[in-house]
PDB file of C-alpha atoms and ligand atoms in Angstrom:
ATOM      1  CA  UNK A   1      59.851 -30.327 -26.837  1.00 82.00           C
ATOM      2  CA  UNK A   2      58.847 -32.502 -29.834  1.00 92.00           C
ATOM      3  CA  UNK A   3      59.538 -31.422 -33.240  1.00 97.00           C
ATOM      4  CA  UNK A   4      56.840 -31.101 -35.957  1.00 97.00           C
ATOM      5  CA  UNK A   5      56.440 -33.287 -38.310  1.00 97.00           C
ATOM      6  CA  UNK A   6      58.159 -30.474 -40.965  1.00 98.00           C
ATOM      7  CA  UNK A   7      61.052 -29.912 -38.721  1.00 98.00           C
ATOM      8  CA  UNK A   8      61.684 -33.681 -38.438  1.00 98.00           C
ATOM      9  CA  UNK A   9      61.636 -33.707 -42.612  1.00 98.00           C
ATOM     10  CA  UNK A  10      63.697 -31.069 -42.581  1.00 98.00           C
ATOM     11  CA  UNK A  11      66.131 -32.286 -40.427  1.00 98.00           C
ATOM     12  CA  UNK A  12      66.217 -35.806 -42.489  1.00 97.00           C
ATOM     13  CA  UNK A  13      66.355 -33.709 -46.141  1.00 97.00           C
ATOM     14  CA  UNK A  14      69.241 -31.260 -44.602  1.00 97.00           C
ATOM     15  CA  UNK A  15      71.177 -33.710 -41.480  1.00 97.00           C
ATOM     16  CA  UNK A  16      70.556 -30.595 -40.189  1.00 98.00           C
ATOM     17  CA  UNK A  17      68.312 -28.295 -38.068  1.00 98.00           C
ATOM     18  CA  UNK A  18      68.656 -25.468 -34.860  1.00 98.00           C
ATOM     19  CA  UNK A  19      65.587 -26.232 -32.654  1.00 98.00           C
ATOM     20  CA  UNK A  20      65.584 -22.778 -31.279  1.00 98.00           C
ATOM     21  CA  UNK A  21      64.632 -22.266 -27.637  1.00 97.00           C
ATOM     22  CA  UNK A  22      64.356 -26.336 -27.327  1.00 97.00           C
ATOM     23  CA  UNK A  23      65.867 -25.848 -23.546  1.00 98.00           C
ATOM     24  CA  UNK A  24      65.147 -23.640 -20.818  1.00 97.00           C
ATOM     25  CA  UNK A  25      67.253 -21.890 -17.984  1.00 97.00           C
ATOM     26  CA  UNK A  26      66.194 -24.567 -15.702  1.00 98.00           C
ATOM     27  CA  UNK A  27      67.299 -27.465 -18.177  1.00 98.00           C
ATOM     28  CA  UNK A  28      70.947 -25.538 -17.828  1.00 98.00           C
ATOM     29  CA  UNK A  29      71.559 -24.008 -15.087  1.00 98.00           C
ATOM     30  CA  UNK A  30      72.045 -26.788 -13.035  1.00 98.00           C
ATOM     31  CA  UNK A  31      75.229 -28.097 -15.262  1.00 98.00           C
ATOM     32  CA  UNK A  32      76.779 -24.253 -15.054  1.00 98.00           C
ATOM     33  CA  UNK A  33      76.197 -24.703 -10.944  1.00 98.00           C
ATOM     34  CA  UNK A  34      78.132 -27.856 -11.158  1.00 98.00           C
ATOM     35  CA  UNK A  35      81.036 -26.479 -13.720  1.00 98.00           C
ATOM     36  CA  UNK A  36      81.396 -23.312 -11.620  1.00 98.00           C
ATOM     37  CA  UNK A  37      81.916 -25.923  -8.410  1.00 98.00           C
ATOM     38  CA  UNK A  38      84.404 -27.379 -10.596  1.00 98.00           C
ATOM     39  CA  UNK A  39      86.343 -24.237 -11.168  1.00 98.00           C
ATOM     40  CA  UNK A  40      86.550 -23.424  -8.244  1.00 98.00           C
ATOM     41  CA  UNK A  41      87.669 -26.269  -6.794  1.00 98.00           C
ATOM     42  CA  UNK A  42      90.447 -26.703  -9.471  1.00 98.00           C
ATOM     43  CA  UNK A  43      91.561 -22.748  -9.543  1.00 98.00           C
ATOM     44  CA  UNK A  44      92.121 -23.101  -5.426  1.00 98.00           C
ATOM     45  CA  UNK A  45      93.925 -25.954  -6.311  1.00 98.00           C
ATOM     46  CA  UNK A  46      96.369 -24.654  -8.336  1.00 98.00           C
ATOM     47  CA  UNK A  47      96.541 -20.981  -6.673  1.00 98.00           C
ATOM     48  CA  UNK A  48      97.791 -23.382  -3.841  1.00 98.00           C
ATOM     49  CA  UNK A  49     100.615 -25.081  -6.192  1.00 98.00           C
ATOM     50  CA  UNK A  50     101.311 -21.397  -7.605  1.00 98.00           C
ATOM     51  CA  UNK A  51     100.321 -22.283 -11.032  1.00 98.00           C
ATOM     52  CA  UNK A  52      97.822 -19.142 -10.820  1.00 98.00           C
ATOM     53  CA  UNK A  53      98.221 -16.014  -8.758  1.00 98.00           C
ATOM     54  CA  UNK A  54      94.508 -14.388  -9.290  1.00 98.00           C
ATOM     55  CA  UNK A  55      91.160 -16.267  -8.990  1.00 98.00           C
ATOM     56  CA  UNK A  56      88.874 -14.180 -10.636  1.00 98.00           C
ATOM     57  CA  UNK A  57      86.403 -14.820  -7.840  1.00 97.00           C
ATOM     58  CA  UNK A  58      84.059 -12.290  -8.945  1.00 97.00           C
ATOM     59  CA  UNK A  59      83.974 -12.606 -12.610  1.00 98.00           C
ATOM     60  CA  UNK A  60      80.831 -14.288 -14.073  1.00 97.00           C
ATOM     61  CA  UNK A  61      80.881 -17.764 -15.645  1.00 97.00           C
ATOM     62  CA  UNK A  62      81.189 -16.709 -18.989  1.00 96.00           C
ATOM     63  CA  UNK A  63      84.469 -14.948 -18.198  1.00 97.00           C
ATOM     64  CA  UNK A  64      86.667 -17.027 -15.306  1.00 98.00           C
ATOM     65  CA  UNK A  65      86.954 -19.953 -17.290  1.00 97.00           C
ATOM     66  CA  UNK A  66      89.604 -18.015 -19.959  1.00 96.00           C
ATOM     67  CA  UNK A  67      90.897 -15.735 -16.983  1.00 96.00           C
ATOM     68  CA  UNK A  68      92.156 -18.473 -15.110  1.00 97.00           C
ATOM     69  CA  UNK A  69      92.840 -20.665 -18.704  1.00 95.00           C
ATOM     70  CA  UNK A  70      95.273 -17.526 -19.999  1.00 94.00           C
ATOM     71  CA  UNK A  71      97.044 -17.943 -16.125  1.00 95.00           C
ATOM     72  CA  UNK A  72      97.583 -22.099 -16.342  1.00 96.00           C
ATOM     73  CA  UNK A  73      95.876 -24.346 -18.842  1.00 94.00           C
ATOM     74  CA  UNK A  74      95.554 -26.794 -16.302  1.00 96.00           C
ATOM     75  CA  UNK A  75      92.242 -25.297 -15.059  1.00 97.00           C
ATOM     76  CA  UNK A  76      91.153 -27.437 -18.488  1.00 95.00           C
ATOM     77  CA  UNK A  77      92.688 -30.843 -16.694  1.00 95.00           C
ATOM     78  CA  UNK A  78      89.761 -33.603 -16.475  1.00 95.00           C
ATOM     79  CA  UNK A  79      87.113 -30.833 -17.665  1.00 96.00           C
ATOM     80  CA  UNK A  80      85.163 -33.375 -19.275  1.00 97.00           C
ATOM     81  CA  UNK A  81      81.884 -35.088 -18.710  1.00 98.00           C
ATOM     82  CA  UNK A  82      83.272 -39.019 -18.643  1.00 98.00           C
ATOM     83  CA  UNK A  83      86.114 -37.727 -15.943  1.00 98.00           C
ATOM     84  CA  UNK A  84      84.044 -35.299 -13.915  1.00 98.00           C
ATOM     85  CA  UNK A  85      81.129 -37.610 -13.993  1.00 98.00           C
ATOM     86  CA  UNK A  86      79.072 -34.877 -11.914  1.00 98.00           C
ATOM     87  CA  UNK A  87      75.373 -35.713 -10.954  1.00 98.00           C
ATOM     88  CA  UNK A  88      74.123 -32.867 -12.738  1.00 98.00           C
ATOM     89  CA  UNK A  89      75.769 -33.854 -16.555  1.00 98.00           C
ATOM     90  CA  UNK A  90      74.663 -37.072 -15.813  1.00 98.00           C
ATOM     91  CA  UNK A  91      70.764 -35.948 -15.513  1.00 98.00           C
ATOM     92  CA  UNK A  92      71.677 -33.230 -17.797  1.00 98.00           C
ATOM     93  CA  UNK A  93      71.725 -36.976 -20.298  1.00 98.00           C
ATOM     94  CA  UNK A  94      68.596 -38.075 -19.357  1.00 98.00           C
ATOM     95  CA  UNK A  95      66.732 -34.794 -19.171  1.00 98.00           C
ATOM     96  CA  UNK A  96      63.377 -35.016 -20.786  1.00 97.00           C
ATOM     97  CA  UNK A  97      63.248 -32.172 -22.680  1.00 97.00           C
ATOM     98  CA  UNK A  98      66.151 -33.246 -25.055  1.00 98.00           C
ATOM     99  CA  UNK A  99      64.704 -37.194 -24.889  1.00 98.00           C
ATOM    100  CA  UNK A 100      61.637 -35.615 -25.842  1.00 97.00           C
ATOM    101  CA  UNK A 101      63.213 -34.300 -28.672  1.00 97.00           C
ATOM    102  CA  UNK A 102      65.488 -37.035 -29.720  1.00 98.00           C
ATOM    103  CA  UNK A 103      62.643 -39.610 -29.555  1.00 98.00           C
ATOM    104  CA  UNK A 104      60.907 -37.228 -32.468  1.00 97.00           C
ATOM    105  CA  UNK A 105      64.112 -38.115 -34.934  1.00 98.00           C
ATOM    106  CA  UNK A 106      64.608 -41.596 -33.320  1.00 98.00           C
ATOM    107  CA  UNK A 107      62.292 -43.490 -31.622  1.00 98.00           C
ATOM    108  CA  UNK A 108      61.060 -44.557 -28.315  1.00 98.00           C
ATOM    109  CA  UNK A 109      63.783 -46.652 -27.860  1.00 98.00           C
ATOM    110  CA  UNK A 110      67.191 -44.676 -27.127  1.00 98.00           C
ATOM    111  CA  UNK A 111      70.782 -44.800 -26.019  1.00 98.00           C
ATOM    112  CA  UNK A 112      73.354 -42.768 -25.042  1.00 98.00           C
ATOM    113  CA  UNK A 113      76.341 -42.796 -27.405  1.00 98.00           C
ATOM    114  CA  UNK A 114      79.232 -42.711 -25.385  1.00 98.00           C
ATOM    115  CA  UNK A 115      81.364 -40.192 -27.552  1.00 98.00           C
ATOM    116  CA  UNK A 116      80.058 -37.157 -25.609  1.00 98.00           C
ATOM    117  CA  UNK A 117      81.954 -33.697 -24.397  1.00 97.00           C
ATOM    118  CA  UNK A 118      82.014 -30.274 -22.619  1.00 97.00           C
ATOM    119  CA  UNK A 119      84.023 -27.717 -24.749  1.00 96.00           C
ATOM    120  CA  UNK A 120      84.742 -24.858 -22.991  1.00 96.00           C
ATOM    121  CA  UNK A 121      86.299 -22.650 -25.641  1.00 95.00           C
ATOM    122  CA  UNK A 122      88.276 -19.428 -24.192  1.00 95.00           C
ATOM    123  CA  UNK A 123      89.010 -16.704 -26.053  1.00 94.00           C
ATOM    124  CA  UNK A 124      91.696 -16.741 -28.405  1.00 92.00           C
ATOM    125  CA  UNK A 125      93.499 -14.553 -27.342  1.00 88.00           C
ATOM    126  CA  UNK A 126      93.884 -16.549 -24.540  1.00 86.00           C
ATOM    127  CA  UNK A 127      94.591 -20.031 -26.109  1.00 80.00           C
ATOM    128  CA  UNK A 128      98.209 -19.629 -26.669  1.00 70.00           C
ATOM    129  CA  UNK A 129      99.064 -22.465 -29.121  1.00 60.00           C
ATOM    130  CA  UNK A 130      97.380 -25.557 -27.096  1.00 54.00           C
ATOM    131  CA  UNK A 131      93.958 -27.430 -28.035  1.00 49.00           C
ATOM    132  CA  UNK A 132      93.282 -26.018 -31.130  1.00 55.00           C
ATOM    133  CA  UNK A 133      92.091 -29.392 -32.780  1.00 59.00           C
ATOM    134  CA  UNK A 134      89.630 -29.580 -29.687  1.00 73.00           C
ATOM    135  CA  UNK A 135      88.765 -25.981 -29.269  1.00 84.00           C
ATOM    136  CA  UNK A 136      88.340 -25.141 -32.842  1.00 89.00           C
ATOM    137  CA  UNK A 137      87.570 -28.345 -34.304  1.00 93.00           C
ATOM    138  CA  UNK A 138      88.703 -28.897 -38.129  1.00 95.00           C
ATOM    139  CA  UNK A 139      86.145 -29.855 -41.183  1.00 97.00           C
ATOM    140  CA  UNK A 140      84.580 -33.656 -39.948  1.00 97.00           C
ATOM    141  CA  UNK A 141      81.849 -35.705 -39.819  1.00 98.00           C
ATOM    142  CA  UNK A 142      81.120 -37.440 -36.627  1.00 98.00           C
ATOM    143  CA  UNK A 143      81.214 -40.477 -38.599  1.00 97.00           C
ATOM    144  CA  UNK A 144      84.473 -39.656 -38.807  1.00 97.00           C
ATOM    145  CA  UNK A 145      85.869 -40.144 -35.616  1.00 97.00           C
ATOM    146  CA  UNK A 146      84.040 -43.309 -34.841  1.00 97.00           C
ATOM    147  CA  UNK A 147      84.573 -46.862 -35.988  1.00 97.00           C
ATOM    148  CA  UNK A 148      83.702 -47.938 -39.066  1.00 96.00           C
ATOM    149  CA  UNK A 149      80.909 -50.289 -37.497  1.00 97.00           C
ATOM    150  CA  UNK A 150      78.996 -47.402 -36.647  1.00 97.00           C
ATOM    151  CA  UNK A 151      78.658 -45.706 -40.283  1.00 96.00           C
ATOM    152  CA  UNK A 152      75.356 -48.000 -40.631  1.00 97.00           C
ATOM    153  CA  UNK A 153      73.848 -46.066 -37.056  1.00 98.00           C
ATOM    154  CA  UNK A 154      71.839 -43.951 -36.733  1.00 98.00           C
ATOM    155  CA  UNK A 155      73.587 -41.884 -34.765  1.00 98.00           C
ATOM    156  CA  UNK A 156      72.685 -37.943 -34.267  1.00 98.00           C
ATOM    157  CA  UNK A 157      74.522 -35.331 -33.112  1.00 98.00           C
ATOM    158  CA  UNK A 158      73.239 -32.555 -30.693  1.00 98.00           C
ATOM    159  CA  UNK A 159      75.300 -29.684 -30.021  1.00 98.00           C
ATOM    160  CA  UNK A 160      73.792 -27.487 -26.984  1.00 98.00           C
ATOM    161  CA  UNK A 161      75.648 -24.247 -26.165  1.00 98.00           C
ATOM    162  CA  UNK A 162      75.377 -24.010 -22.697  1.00 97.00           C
ATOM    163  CA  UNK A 163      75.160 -20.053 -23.699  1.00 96.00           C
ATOM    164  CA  UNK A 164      74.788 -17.759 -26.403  1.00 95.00           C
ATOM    165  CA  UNK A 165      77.500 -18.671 -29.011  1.00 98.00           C
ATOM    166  CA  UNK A 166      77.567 -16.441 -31.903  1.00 98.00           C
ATOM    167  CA  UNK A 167      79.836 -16.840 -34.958  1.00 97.00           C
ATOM    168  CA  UNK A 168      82.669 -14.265 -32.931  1.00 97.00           C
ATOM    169  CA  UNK A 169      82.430 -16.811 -29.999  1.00 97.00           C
ATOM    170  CA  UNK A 170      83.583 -19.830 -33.051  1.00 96.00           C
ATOM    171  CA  UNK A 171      80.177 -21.352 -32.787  1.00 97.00           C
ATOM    172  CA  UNK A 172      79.323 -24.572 -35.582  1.00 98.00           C
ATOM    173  CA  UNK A 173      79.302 -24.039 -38.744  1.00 98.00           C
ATOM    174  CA  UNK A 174      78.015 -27.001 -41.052  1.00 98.00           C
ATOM    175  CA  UNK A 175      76.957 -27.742 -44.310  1.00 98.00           C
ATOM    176  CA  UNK A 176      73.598 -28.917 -44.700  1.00 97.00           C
ATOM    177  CA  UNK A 177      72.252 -31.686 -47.420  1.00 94.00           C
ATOM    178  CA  UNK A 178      75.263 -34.472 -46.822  1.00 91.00           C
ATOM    179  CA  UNK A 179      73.126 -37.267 -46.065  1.00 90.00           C
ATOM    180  CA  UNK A 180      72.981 -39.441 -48.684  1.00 86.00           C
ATOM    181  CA  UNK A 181      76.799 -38.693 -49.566  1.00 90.00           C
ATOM    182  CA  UNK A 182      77.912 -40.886 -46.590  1.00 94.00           C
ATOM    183  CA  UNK A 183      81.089 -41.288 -44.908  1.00 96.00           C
ATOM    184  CA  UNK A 184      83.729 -38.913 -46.476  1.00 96.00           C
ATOM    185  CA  UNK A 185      87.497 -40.090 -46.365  1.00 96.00           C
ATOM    186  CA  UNK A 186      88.962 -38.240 -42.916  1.00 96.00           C
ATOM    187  CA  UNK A 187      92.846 -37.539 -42.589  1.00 96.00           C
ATOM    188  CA  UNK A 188      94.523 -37.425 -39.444  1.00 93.00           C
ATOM    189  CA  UNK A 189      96.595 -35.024 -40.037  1.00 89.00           C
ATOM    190  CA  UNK A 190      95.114 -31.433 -38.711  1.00 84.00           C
ATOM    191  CA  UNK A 191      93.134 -33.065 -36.250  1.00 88.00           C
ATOM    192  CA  UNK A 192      90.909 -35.490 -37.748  1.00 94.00           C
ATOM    193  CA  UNK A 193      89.548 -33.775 -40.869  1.00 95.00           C
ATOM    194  CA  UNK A 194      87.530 -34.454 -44.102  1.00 96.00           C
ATOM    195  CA  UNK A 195      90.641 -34.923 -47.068  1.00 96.00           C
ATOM    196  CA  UNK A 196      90.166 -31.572 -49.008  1.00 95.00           C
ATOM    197  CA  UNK A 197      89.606 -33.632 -52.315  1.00 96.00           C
ATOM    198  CA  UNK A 198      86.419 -35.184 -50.908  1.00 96.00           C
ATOM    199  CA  UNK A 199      85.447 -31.822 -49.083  1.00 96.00           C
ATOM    200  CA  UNK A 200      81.431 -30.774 -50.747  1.00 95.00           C
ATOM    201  CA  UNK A 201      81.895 -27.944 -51.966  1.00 94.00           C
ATOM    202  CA  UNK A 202      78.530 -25.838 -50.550  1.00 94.00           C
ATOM    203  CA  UNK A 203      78.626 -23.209 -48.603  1.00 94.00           C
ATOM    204  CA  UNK A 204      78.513 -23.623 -44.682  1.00 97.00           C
ATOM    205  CA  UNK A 205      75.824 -22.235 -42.293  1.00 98.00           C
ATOM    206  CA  UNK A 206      77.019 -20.446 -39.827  1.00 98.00           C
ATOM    207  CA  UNK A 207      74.847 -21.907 -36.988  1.00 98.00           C
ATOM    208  CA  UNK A 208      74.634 -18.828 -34.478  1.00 98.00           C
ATOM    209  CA  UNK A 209      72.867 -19.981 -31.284  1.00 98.00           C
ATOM    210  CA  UNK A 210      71.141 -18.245 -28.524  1.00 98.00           C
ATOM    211  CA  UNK A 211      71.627 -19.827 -24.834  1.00 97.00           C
ATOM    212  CA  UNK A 212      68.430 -22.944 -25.038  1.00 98.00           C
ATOM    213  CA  UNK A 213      69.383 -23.247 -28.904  1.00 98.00           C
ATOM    214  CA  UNK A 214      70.340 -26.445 -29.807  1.00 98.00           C
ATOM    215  CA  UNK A 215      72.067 -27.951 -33.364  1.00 98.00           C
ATOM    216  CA  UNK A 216      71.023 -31.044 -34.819  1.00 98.00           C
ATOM    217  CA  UNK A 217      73.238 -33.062 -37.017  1.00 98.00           C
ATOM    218  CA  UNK A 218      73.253 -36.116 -38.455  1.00 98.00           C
ATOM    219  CA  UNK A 219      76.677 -38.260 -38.610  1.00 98.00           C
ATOM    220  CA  UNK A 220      77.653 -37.476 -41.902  1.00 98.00           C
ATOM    221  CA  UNK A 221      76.786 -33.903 -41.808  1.00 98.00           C
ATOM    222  CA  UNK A 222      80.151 -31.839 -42.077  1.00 98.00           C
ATOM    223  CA  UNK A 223      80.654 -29.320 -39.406  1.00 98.00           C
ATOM    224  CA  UNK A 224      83.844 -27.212 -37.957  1.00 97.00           C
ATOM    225  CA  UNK A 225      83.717 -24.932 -35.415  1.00 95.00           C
ATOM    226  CA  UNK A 226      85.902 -21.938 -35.872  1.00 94.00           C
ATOM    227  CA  UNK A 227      88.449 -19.709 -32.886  1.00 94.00           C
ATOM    228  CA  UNK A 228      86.529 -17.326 -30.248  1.00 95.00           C
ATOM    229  CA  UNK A 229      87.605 -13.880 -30.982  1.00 95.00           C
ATOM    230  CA  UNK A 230      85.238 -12.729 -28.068  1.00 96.00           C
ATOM    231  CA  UNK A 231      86.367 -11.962 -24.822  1.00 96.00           C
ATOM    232  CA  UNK A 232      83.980 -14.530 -23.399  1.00 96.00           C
ATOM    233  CA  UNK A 233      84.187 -18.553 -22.948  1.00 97.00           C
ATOM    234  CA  UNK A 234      82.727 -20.439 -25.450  1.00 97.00           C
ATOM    235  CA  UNK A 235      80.991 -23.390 -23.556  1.00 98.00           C
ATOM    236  CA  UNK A 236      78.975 -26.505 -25.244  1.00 98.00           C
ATOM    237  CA  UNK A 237      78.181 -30.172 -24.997  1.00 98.00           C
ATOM    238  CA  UNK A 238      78.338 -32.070 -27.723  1.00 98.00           C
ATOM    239  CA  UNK A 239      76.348 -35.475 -27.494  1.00 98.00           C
ATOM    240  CA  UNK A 240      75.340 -38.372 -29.155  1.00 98.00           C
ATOM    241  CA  UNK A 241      71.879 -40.306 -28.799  1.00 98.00           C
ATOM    242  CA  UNK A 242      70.990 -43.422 -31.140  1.00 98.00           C
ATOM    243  CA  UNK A 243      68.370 -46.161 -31.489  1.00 98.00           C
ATOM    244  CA  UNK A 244      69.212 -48.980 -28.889  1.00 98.00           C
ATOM    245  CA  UNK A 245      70.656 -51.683 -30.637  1.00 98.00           C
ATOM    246  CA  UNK A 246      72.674 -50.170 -32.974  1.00 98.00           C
ATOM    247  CA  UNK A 247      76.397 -50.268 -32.725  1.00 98.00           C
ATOM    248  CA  UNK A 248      77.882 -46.928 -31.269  1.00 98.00           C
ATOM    249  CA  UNK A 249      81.031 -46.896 -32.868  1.00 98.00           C
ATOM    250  CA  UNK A 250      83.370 -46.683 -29.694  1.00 98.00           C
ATOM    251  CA  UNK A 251      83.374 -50.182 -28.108  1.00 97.00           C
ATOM    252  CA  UNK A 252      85.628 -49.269 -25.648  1.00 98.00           C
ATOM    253  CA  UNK A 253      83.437 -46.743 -23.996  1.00 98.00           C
ATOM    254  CA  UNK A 254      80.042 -47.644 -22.442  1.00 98.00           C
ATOM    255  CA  UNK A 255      76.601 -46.282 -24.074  1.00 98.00           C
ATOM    256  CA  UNK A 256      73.464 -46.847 -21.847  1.00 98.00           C
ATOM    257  CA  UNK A 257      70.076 -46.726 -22.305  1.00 98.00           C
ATOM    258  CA  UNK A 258      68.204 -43.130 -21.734  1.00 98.00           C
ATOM    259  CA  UNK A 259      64.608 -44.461 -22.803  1.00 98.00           C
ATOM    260  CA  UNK A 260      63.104 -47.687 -23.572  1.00 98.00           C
ATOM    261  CA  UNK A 261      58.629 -47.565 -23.893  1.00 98.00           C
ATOM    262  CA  UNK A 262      58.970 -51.566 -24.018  1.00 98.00           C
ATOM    263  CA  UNK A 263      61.042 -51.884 -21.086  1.00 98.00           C
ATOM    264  CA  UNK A 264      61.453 -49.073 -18.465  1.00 98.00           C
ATOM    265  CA  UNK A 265      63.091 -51.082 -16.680  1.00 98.00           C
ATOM    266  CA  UNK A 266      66.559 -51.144 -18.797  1.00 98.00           C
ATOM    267  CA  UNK A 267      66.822 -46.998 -18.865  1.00 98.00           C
ATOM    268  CA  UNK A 268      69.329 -46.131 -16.796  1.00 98.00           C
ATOM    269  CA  UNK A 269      68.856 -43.427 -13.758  1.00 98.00           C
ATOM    270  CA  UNK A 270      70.910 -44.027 -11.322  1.00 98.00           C
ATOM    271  CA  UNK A 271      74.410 -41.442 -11.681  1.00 98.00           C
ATOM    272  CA  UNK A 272      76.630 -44.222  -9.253  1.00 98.00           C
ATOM    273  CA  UNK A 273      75.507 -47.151 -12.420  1.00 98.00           C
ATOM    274  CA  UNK A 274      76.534 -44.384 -14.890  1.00 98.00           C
ATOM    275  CA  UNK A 275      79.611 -43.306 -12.892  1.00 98.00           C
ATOM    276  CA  UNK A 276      80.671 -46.776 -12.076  1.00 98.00           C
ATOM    277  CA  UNK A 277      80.418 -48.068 -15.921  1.00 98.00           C
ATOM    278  CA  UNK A 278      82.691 -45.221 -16.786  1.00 98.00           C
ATOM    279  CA  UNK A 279      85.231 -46.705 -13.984  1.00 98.00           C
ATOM    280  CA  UNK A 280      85.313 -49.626 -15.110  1.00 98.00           C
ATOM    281  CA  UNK A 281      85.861 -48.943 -19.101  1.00 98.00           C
ATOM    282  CA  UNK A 282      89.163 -46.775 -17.568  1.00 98.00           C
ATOM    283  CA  UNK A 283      90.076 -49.382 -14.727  1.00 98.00           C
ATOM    284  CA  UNK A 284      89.634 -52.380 -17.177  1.00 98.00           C
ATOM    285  CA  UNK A 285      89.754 -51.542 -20.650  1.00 96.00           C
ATOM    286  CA  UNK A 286      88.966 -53.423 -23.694  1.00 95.00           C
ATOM    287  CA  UNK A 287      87.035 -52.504 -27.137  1.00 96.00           C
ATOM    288  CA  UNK A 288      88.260 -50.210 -29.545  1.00 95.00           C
ATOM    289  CA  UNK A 289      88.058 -46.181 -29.077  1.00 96.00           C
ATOM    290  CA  UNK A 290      89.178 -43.931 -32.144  1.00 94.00           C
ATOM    291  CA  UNK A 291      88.825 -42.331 -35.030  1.00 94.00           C
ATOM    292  CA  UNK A 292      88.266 -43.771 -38.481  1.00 91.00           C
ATOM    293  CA  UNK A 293      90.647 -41.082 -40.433  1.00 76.00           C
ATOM    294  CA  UNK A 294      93.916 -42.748 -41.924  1.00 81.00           C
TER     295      UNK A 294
HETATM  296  O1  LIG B   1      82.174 -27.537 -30.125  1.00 76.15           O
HETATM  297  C1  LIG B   1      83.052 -27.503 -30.987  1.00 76.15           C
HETATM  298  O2  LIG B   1      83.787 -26.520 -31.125  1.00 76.15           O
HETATM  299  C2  LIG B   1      83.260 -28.669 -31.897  1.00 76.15           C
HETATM  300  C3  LIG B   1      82.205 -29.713 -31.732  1.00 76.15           C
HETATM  301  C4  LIG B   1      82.307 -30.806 -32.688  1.00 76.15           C
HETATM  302  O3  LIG B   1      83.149 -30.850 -33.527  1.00 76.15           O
HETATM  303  C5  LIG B   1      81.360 -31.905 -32.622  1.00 76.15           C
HETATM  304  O4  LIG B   1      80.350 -31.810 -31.940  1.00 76.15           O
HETATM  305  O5  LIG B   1      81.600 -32.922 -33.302  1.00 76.15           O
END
């Protein structure tokens, strides 16, 4: 999907815009196959070590994830996309749908940002008093939790719920029209928030999402995402796609190229590269990751 030409000004007036129905079940499903895999294979795990003692074989996606989180919050252990490194996240990066939409704000020429995750928020009711910086993410701007190199980026955000999220499930809110505003002065304390004396003073969208929905923000565009009082999981991506070239603001993490018209050559398809560059920024690090908050 491309967007129009007013979506694209809207999106650059407001850093922010919902391309409603921009994915289909096909574009998803095949990252909810993988997860449930996932599950599975980590709930049998610890039912063996007697961290759990039901596996909630028979409840659907939306509800094992919290059943099994309430039981040992170790189900949540290496849930992410740069330590799974499954074959379907990693096409799920490169699918052409999203590119197609990306290229409309960005270019032909595109990257990968490397600061990229899979939230799976459970119910709160659930959470007990762990992750709630992660799973309910304070007031920030993504340029906020990159280096300060990567202010001058242009560096978008696209949050896809990977179904529906609704404003009981603690889906994004943001506030539209921070663009020109810029970087906003982050704290660390809280988890990496805007400093309430520079906090705009708008009022926040509440961006409800059917499943295929996706948000669109730029990286000054303030957003929080609030707890899941629904008795459902709360799942998303959240990841980052830039012009090639431009610093990503994580040097210590590796960005790769998802589509290149001058040279097909550089993108990148192969998952083993992918998984392998990944390896090697844990085996051997160097660069900087972090936030920018003080
Ligand atoms: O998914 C969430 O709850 C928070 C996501 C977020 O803060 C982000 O995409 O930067």
């Amino acid at each position: 999907m491309k967007l129009t030409t007013q979506q694209i000004e809207t999106f650059n007036r407001d850093g922010f815009f919902i391309a409603r129905g921009a994915l289909l079940e096909s574009d998803l499903q095949p990252v909810i196959d993988e997860l449930n895999e996932l599950i599975e294979t980590r709930a049998n795990i610890l039912f063996t070590e007697g961290k759990i003692d039901n596996l909630h074989k028979e409840a659907p996606f939306e509800k094992r994830y919290g059943l099994l989180f309430a039981q040992s919050k170790e189900i949540g252990d290496g849930l992410d996309i740069m330590h799974y490194r499954g074959k379907s996240i990693f096409e799920f990066l490169i699918n052409k749908n999203l590119l197609e939409l990306m290229e409309s704000l960005l270019g032909p020429e595109l990257v990968c940002n490397p600061i990229q995750h899979i939230r799976a928020k459970p119910p709160q009711n659930m959470e007990g008093s762990t992750g709630v910086s992660f799973h309910n993410a304070p007031w920030h701007q993504d340029a906020g939790v990159m280096m300060e190199e990567g202010e001058a980026s242009n560096i978008i955000t696209v949050w896809i719920p990977i179904g529906d999220a609704t404003q009981e499930m603690g889906c994004m809110e943001v506030i539209p029209g921070i663009v020109e505003t810029g970087y906003l002065r982050h704290l660390k304390e809280g988890g990496t928030t805007i400093d309430p004396s520079f906090m705009p003073k708008s009022t926040p969208v509440v961006a409800e999402c059917a499943k295929g929905d996706i948000v669109l923000m730029s990286r000054f565009t303030p957003h929080r995402s609030t707890p899941n009082y629904s008795d459902k999981c709360r799942w998303s991506l959240d990841l980052l796609y830039q012009p090639t070239g431009q610093h990503t603001g994580r040097t210590g993490h590796p960005e790769f190229i998802v589509r290149s018209h001058t040279n097909p050559n550089s993108e990148m398809h192969s998952h083993e590269n992918w998984c392998e560059l990944w390896e090697d920024a844990f085996d051997n690090p160097k660069g900087y990751v972090g936030h920018r908050s003080v």
